[in-house]
């Protein structure tokens, strides 16, 4: 009985409030560790982390989910591949995110409208992370997709994974957080994975990622 443990955050911009967030978060995570003795825990962090959160992950220690597009330096660039946290799973998207092909198209269209805008900066950061030096295509193509995939598997994170849509370069989105009904959880891959293995367009993409897994010893 009584009030269940819960996290009641305050603004991280205020040092005292940030410290309270840290202490409260550590206490709750410690209780989870105790209750799930012997279980493995992974923190699903969907935005940019405040300093104390990065430090707490290391000190606890606690594995976490990393999205390269959110791991930015002060100059706006994605952190170098060898600076990714080792105790982490790195991916471009999960079921709650727009797949890479959709994210890229969104950033590309916004950058065309405002070359100095926020999305243009995010696009430059992603292309730089992928090692892309030429003019970027208007939409995701096989060459750019392969560059993004190689960059992901080249990071120092212990685990690197691709959602099925980012394996194939599709714009199918499974979930839109906060929505319900026909807006979410109704999209499916147009074909089975077995069918994609027989597809002349997608089989080479699957084979390329298979080779990346071998090359990166994952």
Coordinates of C-alpha atoms in Angstrom, one line a residue:
X1 CA 0.0 0.0 0.0
X2 CA 1.0 3.6 -0.2
X3 CA 2.6 5.7 -2.9
X4 CA 4.6 3.7 -5.4
X5 CA 8.3 4.8 -6.0
X6 CA 8.3 7.3 -8.8
X7 CA 10.6 9.9 -10.3
X8 CA 9.5 13.5 -9.9
X9 CA 12.0 15.5 -11.9
X10 CA 12.8 19.2 -11.6
X11 CA 14.6 21.4 -14.2
X12 CA 18.2 20.4 -14.9
X13 CA 19.1 24.0 -15.6
X14 CA 19.0 24.7 -11.9
X15 CA 22.1 23.2 -10.1
X16 CA 20.2 22.3 -6.9
X17 CA 17.3 20.8 -8.9
X18 CA 19.8 18.8 -11.1
X19 CA 21.5 17.5 -7.9
X20 CA 18.1 16.4 -6.6
X21 CA 17.3 14.7 -9.9
X22 CA 20.6 12.8 -9.7
X23 CA 20.1 11.6 -6.1
X24 CA 16.5 10.6 -6.7
X25 CA 17.4 8.8 -9.9
X26 CA 20.2 6.9 -8.2
X27 CA 18.0 5.8 -5.3
X28 CA 15.3 4.5 -7.7
X29 CA 17.9 2.6 -9.9
X30 CA 19.5 1.1 -6.8
X31 CA 16.1 -0.2 -5.7
X32 CA 15.6 -1.7 -9.1
X33 CA 19.0 -3.4 -8.9
X34 CA 18.1 -4.9 -5.5
X35 CA 14.6 -6.1 -6.6
X36 CA 16.0 -7.6 -9.8
X37 CA 19.1 -9.2 -8.3
X38 CA 21.0 -11.1 -11.1
X39 CA 19.1 -9.4 -13.9
X40 CA 20.7 -7.1 -16.5
X41 CA 19.4 -3.6 -16.8
X42 CA 19.6 -1.2 -19.8
X43 CA 18.6 2.5 -19.5
X44 CA 16.5 3.7 -22.4
X45 CA 17.4 7.4 -22.7
X46 CA 15.5 9.1 -25.5
X47 CA 17.1 12.6 -25.4
X48 CA 20.3 14.4 -24.8
X49 CA 21.7 13.5 -21.3
X50 CA 22.7 16.1 -18.7
X51 CA 26.2 15.7 -17.3
X52 CA 25.1 14.0 -14.1
X53 CA 23.3 11.3 -16.0
X54 CA 26.4 10.3 -18.0
X55 CA 28.4 10.2 -14.9
X56 CA 25.8 8.1 -13.0
X57 CA 25.7 5.6 -15.8
X58 CA 29.5 5.0 -15.4
X59 CA 29.5 4.9 -11.6
X60 CA 26.5 2.6 -11.1
X61 CA 27.4 1.1 -13.7
X62 CA 24.4 0.8 -16.0
X63 CA 24.2 0.0 -19.7
X64 CA 22.3 2.4 -21.9
X65 CA 20.8 2.8 -25.3
X66 CA 22.7 5.4 -27.5
X67 CA 21.5 7.2 -30.6
X68 CA 24.5 8.7 -32.5
X69 CA 22.4 11.7 -33.7
X70 CA 21.9 12.7 -30.0
X71 CA 25.6 12.3 -28.9
X72 CA 26.8 15.7 -29.9
X73 CA 29.9 17.8 -29.0
X74 CA 29.8 21.5 -28.3
X75 CA 30.5 22.2 -32.0
X76 CA 27.4 20.3 -32.9
X77 CA 29.2 17.3 -34.4
X78 CA 28.5 13.7 -33.4
X79 CA 31.2 12.5 -31.0
X80 CA 34.1 10.5 -32.6
X81 CA 33.4 6.8 -33.1
X82 CA 36.0 5.8 -30.5
X83 CA 34.4 7.9 -27.8
X84 CA 31.1 6.0 -27.7
X85 CA 30.5 4.4 -24.3
X86 CA 31.5 0.8 -24.4
X87 CA 28.7 -0.4 -22.0
X88 CA 26.0 0.6 -24.4
X89 CA 23.8 -0.5 -27.3
X90 CA 24.1 1.9 -30.2
X91 CA 21.4 2.2 -32.9
X92 CA 19.9 4.9 -35.1
X93 CA 16.3 4.1 -34.1
X94 CA 13.9 1.8 -32.3
X95 CA 10.2 1.4 -32.6
X96 CA 9.5 4.8 -31.1
X97 CA 11.7 6.7 -33.6
X98 CA 11.5 7.6 -37.2
X99 CA 13.7 5.2 -39.1
X100 CA 16.9 6.5 -40.6
X101 CA 15.5 6.9 -44.1
X102 CA 12.7 9.1 -42.8
X103 CA 14.9 11.1 -40.5
X104 CA 17.3 11.7 -43.4
X105 CA 14.6 12.8 -45.7
X106 CA 13.1 15.2 -43.1
X107 CA 16.5 16.8 -42.4
X108 CA 17.3 17.0 -46.1
X109 CA 14.0 18.8 -47.0
X110 CA 14.3 21.2 -44.0
X111 CA 18.0 21.9 -44.9
X112 CA 17.0 22.8 -48.5
X113 CA 14.5 25.3 -47.1
X114 CA 16.9 26.8 -44.6
X115 CA 20.6 26.0 -45.1
X116 CA 21.5 27.7 -41.9
X117 CA 18.8 26.2 -39.8
X118 CA 18.8 23.7 -37.0
X119 CA 18.0 20.7 -39.2
X120 CA 20.7 21.7 -41.7
X121 CA 23.2 21.5 -38.8
X122 CA 21.8 18.1 -37.7
X123 CA 22.1 16.8 -41.3
X124 CA 25.7 18.0 -41.6
X125 CA 26.5 16.3 -38.3
X126 CA 25.0 13.0 -39.4
X127 CA 26.7 13.0 -42.8
X128 CA 30.0 13.8 -41.2
X129 CA 29.6 10.9 -38.8
X130 CA 29.0 8.6 -41.8
X131 CA 32.1 9.9 -43.4
X132 CA 30.1 11.3 -46.4
X133 CA 32.1 13.8 -48.4
X134 CA 30.2 14.3 -51.6
X135 CA 26.9 15.9 -52.3
X136 CA 24.2 14.0 -50.4
X137 CA 21.3 12.4 -52.3
X138 CA 17.9 13.9 -52.0
X139 CA 16.6 10.6 -50.4
X140 CA 18.4 7.7 -48.8
X141 CA 20.1 5.5 -51.3
X142 CA 22.0 2.2 -51.0
X143 CA 25.4 4.0 -50.9
X144 CA 24.5 6.4 -48.2
X145 CA 22.7 3.7 -46.2
X146 CA 25.8 1.6 -46.3
X147 CA 27.9 4.5 -45.1
X148 CA 25.6 5.1 -42.1
X149 CA 25.6 1.4 -41.3
X150 CA 29.4 1.1 -41.4
X151 CA 29.7 4.2 -39.1
X152 CA 27.4 2.5 -36.6
X153 CA 29.3 -0.7 -36.5
X154 CA 32.6 1.2 -36.3
X155 CA 31.8 2.7 -32.9
X156 CA 33.3 1.6 -29.7
X157 CA 29.9 0.6 -28.2
X158 CA 29.8 -3.1 -27.2
X159 CA 26.6 -3.7 -29.1
X160 CA 25.5 -2.2 -32.4
X161 CA 22.1 -3.0 -33.8
X162 CA 19.9 -2.0 -36.8
X163 CA 16.1 -1.9 -36.7
X164 CA 14.8 -3.9 -39.6
X165 CA 13.8 -0.7 -41.4
X166 CA 17.4 0.6 -41.1
X167 CA 18.8 -2.7 -42.3
X168 CA 16.7 -2.4 -45.5
X169 CA 16.5 1.4 -45.8
X170 CA 12.7 1.6 -45.5
X171 CA 10.6 4.5 -44.2
X172 CA 8.1 2.4 -42.3
X173 CA 7.4 3.7 -38.8
X174 CA 5.9 1.4 -36.2
X175 CA 5.0 3.7 -33.4
X176 CA 4.4 7.4 -32.8
X177 CA 4.7 8.0 -29.0
X178 CA 1.6 9.7 -27.6
X179 CA -0.7 8.6 -30.4
X180 CA -3.3 5.9 -30.5
X181 CA -5.6 4.1 -32.9
X182 CA -4.7 4.0 -36.5
X183 CA -1.8 6.4 -36.0
X184 CA 0.3 3.8 -34.3
X185 CA 1.3 0.1 -34.2
X186 CA -0.4 -0.7 -37.5
X187 CA 2.5 -0.4 -39.9
X188 CA 4.2 -3.6 -41.0
X189 CA 7.0 -4.5 -43.3
X190 CA 5.5 -4.9 -46.8
X191 CA 7.1 -8.3 -47.2
X192 CA 8.6 -11.0 -44.9
X193 CA 12.3 -11.0 -44.3
X194 CA 12.5 -14.2 -46.2
X195 CA 11.0 -12.4 -49.2
X196 CA 13.5 -9.5 -48.8
X197 CA 16.3 -12.1 -49.0
X198 CA 15.2 -13.0 -52.5
X199 CA 14.7 -9.4 -53.6
X200 CA 17.3 -8.0 -56.1
X201 CA 17.3 -4.6 -54.4
X202 CA 17.4 -5.6 -50.7
X203 CA 19.4 -8.8 -50.7
X204 CA 22.6 -6.9 -51.4
X205 CA 21.9 -4.6 -48.5
X206 CA 21.4 -7.5 -46.1
X207 CA 24.6 -9.1 -47.4
X208 CA 26.5 -5.9 -46.9
X209 CA 25.4 -5.7 -43.3
X210 CA 26.3 -9.4 -42.8
X211 CA 29.8 -8.6 -44.0
X212 CA 30.0 -5.5 -41.7
X213 CA 29.1 -7.7 -38.7
X214 CA 32.0 -10.0 -39.6
X215 CA 34.5 -7.2 -40.2
X216 CA 33.6 -5.5 -36.9
X217 CA 33.8 -8.8 -35.1
X218 CA 30.4 -8.3 -33.6

